Coordinates of C-alpha atoms in Angstrom, one line a residue:
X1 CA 25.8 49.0 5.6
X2 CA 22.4 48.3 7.9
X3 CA 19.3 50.3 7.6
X4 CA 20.5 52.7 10.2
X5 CA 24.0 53.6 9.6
X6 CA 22.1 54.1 6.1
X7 CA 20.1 56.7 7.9
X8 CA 22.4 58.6 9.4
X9 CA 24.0 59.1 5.9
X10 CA 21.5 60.3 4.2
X11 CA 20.7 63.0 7.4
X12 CA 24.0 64.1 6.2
X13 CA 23.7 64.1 2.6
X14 CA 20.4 64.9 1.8
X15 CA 17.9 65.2 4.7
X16 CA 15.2 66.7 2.7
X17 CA 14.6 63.2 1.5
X18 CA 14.2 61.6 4.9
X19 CA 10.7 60.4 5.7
X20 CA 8.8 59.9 9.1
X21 CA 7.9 56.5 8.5
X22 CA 11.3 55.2 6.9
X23 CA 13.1 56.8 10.3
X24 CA 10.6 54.9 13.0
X25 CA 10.5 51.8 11.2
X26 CA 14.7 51.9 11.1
X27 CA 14.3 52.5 15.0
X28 CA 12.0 49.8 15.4
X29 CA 14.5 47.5 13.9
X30 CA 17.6 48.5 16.0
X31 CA 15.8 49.3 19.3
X32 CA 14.1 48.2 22.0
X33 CA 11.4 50.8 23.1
X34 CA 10.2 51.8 26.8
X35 CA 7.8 54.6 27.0
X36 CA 8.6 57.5 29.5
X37 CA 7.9 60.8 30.4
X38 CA 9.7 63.7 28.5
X39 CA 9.7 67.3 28.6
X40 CA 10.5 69.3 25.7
X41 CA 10.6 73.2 26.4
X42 CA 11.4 75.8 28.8
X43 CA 9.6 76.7 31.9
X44 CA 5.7 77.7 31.1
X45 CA 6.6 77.3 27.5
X46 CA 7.0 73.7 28.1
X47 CA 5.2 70.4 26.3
X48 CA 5.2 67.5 28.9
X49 CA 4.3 64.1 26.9
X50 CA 3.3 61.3 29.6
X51 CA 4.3 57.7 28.7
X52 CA 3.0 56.6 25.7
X53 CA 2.2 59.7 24.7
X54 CA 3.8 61.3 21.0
X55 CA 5.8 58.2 21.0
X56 CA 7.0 59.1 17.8
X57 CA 8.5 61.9 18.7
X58 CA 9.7 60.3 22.0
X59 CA 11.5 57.9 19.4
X60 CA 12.8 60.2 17.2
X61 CA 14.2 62.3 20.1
X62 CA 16.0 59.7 21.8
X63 CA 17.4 58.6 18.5
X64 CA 18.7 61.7 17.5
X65 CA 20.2 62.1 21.2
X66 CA 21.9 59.2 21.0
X67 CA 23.3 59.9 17.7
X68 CA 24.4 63.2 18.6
X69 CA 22.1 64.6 15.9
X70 CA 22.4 68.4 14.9
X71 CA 18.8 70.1 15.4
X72 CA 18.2 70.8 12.0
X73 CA 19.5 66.5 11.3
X74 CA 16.6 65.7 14.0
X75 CA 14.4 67.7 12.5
X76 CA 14.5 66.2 9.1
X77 CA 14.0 63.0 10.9
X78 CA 10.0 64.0 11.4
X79 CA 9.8 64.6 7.4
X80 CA 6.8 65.8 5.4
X81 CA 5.6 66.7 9.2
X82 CA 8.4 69.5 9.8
X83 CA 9.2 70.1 6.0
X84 CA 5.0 70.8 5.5
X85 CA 3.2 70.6 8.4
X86 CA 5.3 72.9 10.3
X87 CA 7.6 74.9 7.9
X88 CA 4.8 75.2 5.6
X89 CA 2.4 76.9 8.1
X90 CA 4.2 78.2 10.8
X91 CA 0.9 79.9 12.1
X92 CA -0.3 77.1 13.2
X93 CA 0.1 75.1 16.6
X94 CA 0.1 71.4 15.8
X95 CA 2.6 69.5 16.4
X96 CA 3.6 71.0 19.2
X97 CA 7.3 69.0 19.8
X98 CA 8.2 70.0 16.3
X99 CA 7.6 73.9 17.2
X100 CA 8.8 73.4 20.5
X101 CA 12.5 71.9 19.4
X102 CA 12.7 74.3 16.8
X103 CA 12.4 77.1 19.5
X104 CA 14.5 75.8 22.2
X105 CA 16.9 72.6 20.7
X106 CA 18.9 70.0 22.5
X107 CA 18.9 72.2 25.8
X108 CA 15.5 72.0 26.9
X109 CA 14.4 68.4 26.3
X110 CA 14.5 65.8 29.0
X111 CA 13.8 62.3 29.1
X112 CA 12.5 61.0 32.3
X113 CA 14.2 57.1 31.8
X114 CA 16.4 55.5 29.2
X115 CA 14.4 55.7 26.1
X116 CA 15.8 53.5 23.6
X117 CA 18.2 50.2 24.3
X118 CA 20.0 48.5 21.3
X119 CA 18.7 45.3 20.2

């Protein structure tokens, strides 16, 4: 079983455990990246990354896409991030795609171009 099969596994079986770094460095392996503009949001409400911009979320999004990831799978994906950063003090208004797919989910996020390509 490769690293990412491996992955999606253990989003299944025990996501709490998933780690930011362990999930880009599995996409790294498997895909070829191009940066691109994506919109995550809806209407005013919305975050608009340019290219290059938040590309680990931009990964982490079009991995979960492609992967037909739940919302709660992708965001398990951004670990300690969404498990502390965001869960842990949802006063706050950092990471701002984090809050912004818990609020709105798989029906307001856009991807300008084809994000990720198999290797």
């Amino acid at each position: 079983m490769n690293t990412e099969q491996k992955l999606i596994n253990q989003l299944k079986t025990s996501p709490e455990n998933i780690q930011f770094d362990e999930v880009i460095s599995t996409i790294q392996k498997h895909y070829s990246y191009t940066p691109t503009i994506f919109t995550n949001g809806s209407g005013t409400d919305s975050v608009i990354n340019n290219a290059g911009e938040n590309e680990g979320s931009c990964k982490i999004f079009a991995f979960a896409q492609l992967h037909n990831l739940t919302k709660q799978q992708t965001l398990h994906c951004f670990g300690d991030y969404y498990r502390e950063d965001v869960l842990g003090f949802p006063e706050k208004k950092n990471h701002e795609n984090i809050r912004q797919f818990m609020k709105y989910g798989w029906d307001h996020m856009a991807f300008e171009n084809k994000v990720l390509t198999k290797k």
